[in-house]
C-alpha positions as a printed NumPy array, in Angstrom:
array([[ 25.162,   3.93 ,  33.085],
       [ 23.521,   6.18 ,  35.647],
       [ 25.472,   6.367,  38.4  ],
       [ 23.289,   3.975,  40.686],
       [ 20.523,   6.111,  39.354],
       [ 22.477,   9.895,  40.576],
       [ 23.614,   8.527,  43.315],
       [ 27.747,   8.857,  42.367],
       [ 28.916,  11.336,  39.839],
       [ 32.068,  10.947,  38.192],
       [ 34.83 ,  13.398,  36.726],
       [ 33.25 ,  14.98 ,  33.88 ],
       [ 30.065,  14.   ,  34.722],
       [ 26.802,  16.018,  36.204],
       [ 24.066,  15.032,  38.246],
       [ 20.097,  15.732,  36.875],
       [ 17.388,  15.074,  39.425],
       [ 13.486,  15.237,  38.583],
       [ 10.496,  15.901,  41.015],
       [  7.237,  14.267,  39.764],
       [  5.096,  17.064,  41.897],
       [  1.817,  16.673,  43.206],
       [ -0.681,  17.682,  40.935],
       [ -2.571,  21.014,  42.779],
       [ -5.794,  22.77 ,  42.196],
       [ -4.738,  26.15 ,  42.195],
       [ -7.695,  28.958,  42.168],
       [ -5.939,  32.071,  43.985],
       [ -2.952,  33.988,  44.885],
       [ -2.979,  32.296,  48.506],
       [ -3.138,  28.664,  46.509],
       [ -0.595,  29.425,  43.899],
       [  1.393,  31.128,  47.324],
       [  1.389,  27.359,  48.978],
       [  2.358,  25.979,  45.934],
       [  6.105,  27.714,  45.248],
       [  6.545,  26.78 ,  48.916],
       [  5.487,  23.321,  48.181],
       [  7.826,  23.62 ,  44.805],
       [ 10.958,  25.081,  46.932],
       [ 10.329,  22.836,  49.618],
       [ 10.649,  19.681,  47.355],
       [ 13.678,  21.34 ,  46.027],
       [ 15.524,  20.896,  48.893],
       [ 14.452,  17.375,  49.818],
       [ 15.313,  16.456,  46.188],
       [ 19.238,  17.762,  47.346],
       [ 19.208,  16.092,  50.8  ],
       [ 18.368,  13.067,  48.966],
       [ 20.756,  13.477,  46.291],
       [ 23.57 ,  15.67 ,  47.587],
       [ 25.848,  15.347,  44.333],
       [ 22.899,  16.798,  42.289],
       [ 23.661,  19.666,  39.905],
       [ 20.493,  20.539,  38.687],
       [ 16.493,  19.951,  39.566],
       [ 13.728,  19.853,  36.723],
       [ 10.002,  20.185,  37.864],
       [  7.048,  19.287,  35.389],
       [  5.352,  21.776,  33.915],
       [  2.082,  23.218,  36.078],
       [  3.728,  22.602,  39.365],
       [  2.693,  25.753,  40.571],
       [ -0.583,  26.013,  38.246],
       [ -2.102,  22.723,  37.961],
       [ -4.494,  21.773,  35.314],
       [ -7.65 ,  23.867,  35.9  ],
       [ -6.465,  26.004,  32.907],
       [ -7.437,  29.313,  34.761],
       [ -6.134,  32.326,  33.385],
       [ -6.91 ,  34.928,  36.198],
       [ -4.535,  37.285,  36.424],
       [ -4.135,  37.7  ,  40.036],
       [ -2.818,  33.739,  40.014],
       [ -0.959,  34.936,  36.398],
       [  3.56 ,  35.303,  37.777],
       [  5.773,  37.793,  36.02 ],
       [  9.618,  37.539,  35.77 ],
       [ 10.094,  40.487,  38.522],
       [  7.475,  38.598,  40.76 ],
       [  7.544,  36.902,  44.049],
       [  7.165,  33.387,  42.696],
       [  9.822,  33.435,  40.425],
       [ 12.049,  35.167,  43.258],
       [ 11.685,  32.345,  45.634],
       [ 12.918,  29.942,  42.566],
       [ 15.843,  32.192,  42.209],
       [ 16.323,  31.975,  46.205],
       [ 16.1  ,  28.383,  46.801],
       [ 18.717,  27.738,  43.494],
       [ 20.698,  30.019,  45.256],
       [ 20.761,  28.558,  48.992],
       [ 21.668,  25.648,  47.766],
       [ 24.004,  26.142,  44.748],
       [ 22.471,  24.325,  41.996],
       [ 20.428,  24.695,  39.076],
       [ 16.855,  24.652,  38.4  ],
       [ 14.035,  24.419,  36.183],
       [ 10.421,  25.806,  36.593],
       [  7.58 ,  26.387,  35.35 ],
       [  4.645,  29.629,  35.614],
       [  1.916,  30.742,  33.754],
       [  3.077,  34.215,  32.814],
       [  1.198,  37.31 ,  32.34 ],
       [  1.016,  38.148,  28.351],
       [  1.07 ,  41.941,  27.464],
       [  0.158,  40.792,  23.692],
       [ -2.83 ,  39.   ,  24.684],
       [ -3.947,  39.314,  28.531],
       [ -6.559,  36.857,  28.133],
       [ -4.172,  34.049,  26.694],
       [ -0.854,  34.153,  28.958],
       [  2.49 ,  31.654,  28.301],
       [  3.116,  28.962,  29.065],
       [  6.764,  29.711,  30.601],
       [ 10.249,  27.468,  31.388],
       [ 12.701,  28.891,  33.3  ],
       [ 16.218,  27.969,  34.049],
       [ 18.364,  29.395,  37.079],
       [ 21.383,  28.622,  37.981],
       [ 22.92 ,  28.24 ,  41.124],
       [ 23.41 ,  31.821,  41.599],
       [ 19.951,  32.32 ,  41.547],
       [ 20.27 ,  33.822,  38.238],
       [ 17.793,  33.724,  35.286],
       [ 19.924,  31.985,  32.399],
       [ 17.2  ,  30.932,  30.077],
       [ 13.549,  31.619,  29.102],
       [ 11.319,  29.61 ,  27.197],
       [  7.75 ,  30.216,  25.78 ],
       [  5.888,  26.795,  25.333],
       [  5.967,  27.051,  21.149],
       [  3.079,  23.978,  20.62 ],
       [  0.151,  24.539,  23.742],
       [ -1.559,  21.042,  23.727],
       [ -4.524,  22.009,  21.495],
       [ -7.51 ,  22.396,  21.96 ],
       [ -7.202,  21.711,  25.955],
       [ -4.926,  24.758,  26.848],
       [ -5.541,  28.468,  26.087],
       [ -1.999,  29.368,  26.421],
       [ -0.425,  32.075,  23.716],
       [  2.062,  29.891,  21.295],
       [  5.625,  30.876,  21.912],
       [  6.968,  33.363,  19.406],
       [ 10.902,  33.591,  20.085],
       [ 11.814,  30.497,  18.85 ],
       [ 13.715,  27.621,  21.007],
       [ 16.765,  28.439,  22.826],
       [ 20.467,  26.292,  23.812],
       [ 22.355,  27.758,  27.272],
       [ 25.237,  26.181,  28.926],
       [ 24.055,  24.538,  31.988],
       [ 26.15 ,  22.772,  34.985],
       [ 29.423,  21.015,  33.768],
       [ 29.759,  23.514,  30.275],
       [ 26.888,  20.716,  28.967],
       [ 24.701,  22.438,  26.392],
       [ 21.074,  21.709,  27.44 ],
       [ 17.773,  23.113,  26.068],
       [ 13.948,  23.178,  27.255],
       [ 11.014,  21.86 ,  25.646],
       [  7.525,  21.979,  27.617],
       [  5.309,  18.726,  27.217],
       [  3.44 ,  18.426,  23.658],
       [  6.535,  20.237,  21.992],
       [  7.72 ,  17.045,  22.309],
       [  5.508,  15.26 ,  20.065],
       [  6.98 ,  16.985,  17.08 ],
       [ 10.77 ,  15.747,  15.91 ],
       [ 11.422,  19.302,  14.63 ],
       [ 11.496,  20.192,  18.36 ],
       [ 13.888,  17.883,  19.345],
       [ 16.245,  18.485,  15.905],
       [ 16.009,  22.026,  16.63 ],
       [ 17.479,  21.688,  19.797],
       [ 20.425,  19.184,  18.466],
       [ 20.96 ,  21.457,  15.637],
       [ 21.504,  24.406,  17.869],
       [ 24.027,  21.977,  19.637],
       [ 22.23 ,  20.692,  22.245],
       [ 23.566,  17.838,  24.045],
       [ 20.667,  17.159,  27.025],
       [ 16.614,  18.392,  26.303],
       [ 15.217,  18.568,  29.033],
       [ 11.27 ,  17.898,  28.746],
       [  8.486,  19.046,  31.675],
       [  4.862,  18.367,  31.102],
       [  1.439,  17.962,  33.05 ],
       [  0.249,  15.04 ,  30.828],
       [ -2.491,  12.387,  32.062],
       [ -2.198,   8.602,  31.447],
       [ -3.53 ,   8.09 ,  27.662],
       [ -0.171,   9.945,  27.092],
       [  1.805,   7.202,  28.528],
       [  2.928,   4.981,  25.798],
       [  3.904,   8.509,  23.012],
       [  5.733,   9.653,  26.236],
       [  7.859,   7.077,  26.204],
       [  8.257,   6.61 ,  22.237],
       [  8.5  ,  10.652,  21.67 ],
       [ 11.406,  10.696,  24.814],
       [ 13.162,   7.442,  23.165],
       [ 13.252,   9.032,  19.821],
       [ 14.367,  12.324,  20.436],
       [ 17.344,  11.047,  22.077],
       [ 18.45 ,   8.218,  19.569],
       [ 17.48 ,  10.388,  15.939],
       [ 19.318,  13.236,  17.527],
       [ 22.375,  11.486,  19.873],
       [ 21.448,  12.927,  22.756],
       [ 20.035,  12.647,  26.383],
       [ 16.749,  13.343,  26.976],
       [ 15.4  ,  14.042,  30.226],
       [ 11.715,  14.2  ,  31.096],
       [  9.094,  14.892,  34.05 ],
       [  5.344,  14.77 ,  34.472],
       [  3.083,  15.951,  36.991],
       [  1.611,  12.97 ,  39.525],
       [ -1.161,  12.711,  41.298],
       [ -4.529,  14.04 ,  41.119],
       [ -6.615,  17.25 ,  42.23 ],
       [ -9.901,  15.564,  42.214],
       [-10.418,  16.22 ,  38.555],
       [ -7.488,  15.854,  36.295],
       [ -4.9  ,  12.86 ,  37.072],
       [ -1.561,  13.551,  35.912],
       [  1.132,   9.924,  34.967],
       [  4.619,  10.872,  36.725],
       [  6.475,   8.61 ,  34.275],
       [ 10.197,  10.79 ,  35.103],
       [ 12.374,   8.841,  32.108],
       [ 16.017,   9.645,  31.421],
       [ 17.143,   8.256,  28.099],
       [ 21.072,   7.876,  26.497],
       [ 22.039,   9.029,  22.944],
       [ 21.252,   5.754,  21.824],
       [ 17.051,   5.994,  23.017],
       [ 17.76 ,   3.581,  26.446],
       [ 15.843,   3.81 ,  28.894],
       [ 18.548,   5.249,  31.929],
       [ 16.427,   5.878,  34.745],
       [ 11.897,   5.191,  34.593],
       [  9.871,   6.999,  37.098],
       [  6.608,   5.57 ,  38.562],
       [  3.016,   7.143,  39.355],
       [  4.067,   8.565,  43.116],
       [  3.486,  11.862,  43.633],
       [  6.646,  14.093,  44.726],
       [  8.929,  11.264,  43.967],
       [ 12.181,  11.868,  43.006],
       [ 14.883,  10.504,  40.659],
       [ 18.126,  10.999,  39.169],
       [ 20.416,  10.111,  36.792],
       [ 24.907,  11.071,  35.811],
       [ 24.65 ,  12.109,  32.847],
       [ 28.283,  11.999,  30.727],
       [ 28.101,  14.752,  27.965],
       [ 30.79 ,  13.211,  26.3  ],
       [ 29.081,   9.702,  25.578],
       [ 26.957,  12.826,  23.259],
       [ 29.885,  14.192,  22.019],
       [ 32.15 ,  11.062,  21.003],
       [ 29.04 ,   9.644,  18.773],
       [ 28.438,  13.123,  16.983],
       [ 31.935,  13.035,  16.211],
       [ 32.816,   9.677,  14.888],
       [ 29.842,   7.664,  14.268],
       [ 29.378,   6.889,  10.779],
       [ 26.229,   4.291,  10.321],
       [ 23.313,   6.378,  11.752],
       [ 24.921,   9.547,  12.821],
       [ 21.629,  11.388,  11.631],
       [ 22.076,  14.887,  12.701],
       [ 25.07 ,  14.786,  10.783],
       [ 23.754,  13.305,   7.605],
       [ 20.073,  15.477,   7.745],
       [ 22.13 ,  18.012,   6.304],
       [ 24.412,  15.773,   4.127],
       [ 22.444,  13.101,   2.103],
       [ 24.658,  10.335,   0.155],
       [ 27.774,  11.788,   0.593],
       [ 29.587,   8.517,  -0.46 ],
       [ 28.037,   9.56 ,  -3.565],
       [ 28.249,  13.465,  -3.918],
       [ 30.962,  15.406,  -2.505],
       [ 30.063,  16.819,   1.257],
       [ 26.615,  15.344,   0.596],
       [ 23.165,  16.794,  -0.543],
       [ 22.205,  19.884,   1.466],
       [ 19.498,  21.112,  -0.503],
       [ 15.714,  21.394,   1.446],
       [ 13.491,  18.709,  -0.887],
       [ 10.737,  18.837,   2.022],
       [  7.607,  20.685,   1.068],
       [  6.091,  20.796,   4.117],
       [  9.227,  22.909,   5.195],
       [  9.308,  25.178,   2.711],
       [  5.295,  25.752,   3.189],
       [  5.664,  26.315,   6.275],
       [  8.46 ,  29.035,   6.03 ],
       [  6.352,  30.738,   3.296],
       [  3.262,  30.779,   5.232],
       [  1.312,  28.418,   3.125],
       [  0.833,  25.356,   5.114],
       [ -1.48 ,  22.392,   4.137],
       [ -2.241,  19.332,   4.344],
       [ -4.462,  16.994,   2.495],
       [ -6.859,  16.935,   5.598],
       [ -6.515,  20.586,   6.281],
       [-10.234,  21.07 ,   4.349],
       [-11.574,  17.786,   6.372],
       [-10.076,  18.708,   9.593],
       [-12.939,  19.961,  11.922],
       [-11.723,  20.928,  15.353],
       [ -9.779,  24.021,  14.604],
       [-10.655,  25.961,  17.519],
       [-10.748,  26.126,  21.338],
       [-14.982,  25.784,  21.326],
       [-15.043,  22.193,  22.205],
       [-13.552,  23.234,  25.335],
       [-15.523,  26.523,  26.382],
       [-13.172,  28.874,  24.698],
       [-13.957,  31.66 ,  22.731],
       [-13.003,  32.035,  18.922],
       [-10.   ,  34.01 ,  19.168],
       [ -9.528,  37.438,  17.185],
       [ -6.041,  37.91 ,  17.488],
       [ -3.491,  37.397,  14.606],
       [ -0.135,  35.678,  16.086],
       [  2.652,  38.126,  16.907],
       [  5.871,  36.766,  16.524],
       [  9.432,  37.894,  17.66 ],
       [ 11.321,  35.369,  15.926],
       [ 10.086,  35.331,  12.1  ],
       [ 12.315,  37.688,  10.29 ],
       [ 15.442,  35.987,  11.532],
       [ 14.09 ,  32.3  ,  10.724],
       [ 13.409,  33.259,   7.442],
       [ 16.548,  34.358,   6.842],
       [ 18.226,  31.577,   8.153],
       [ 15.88 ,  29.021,   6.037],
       [ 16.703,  30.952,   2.806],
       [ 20.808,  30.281,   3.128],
       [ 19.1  ,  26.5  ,   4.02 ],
       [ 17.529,  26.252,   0.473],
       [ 19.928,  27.908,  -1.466],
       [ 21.453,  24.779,  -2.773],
       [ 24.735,  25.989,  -1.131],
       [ 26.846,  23.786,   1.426],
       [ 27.139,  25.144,   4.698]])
């Protein structure tokens, strides 16, 4: 159920379209200049071609590409031009979007974020995200420190953003469902040997969480770097929806129908999971089990993370790919209030 792949939308439905951009080699402020007219320009073919569309996603390094450069004078800021003409072309044609820059980092100038934005079709800024996981030891990119965020995107439908190799860790995903999101929406700049986790990572976020998931790649290549395309929507139940190809600044959509979310969180039983994470046997024990009996979270919260390989492991660093050893600790802006919120988790209480 796609609506002929966005082509109709339905009461109580919205329409998601996704832009598999060319892959550019970006080097200065003139390249990175073409490239958010490139970006904006694909914008508004993507809602000629799809005129009930609510919302556009673009992958992750559409305006960057791969190169990894962190110059500053390529480097955007929120208050810039570039993210301006995102705001403007949202605006002219009254519907959301997502995008992606490489912002500048007043922690750390030498390692910027990796940034997701969502406007909405206002032109306003709704939601910022800081790439939490960079895709080690490749990028240089500062790991996000406010945590993930859930906004309330076209329709009332509770979406949230995670940027490529988040997505290779569940937590992400049941971070995002626990904060009650209903759509994650996924952008990345990942090459072919990616391919088959893309698929298996997209799949399972939707069905262990019951939700949509909807994903975008760069396509194409720069002369160096080749990035796969592979746009994939996926139902609460991991289908496949809507597959993208390899073509560069090709374009698909999907309807996605929040409440085909909402109706399984509600009354499935047999394999509701998000539900039953937090409620273990509770045909047995009233309301279920809600204690925490994973180590690895509790580790984790406490700073002590470690795994058997940890003293085996031997790329640990950016080195292998011509980065220094870093000397900065990791600055975070979300800490004290996750450790709060994991200590109610472990109490032993029910929530």
């Amino acid at each position: 159920m796609s609506g002929l792949s966005g082509l109709n939308k339905t009461p109580g439905g919205i329409v998601i379209s996704v832009i598999q951009a060319q892959l550019l080699d970006v080097a200065t402020p003139k390249d990175l200049a073409n490239a958010v007219t490139h970006v904006c320009n694909l914008v508004r073919r993507a809602k000629r071609a799809y005129p009930a569309m609510d919302m556009v996603i673009l992958p992750e390094y559409s305006i960057h590409g791969l190169s990894m450069r962190t110059d500053p004078a390529i480097m955007c800021t929120l208050t810039g031009l570039e993210v301006q003409s995102f705001k403007d072309v949202c605006k002219e044609l009254s519907i959301w979007g997502c995008f992606s820059i490489m912002e500048k980092n007043e922690l750390d100038a030498a390692h910027p974020w990796n940034s997701g934005l969502i406007i909405d079709e206002k032109g306003d800024l709704v939601n910022y995200y800081r790439k939490m996981h960079p895709w080690i030891p490749v990028e240089p990119w500062y790991p996000g420190n406010q945590g993930l965020s859930v906004f309330t995107g076209p329709g009332g439908v509770k979406m949230s953003l995670i940027i490529c190799h988040d997505g290779q860790f569940p937590e992400m995903a049941r971070e995002a469902a626990y904060q009650g999101a209903e759509v994650l929406l996924r952008t990345a700049g990942y090459t072919p040997p990616i391919r088959q986790s893309w698929e298996l990572t997209n799949r399972t976020n939707a069905f262990t969480n019951l939700m949509y998931t909807v994903s975008v790649a760069l396509a194409g290549t720069d002369g160096t770097w080749k990035s796969m395309g592979e746009a994939m929507f996926c139902g609460p139940e991991g289908d496949i929806l809507v597959r993208g190809n390899n073509d560069a600044d090709e374009v698909f959509a999907c309807e996605i129908r929040v409440e085909e979310v909402r109706r399984r969180r509600r009354h499935w039983g047999v394999e509701n999971n998000l539900y039953q994470f937090g409620h273990r046997g509770y045909v047995a024990v009233q309301g279920g089990a809600s204690d925490c009996p994973y180590t690895y979270m509790q580790d984790l919260v406490a700073g002590k993370w470690r795994t058997t390989e940890d003293p085996e492991t031997t790329i640990t660093d950016g080195t292998i790919c011509g980065f220094d050893v870093p000397s900065e600790k990791f600055v975070s802006e979300f800490k004290q209030r996750a450790a709060s919120t994991f200590v109610t988790l472990v109490s032993g209480r029910d929530r």
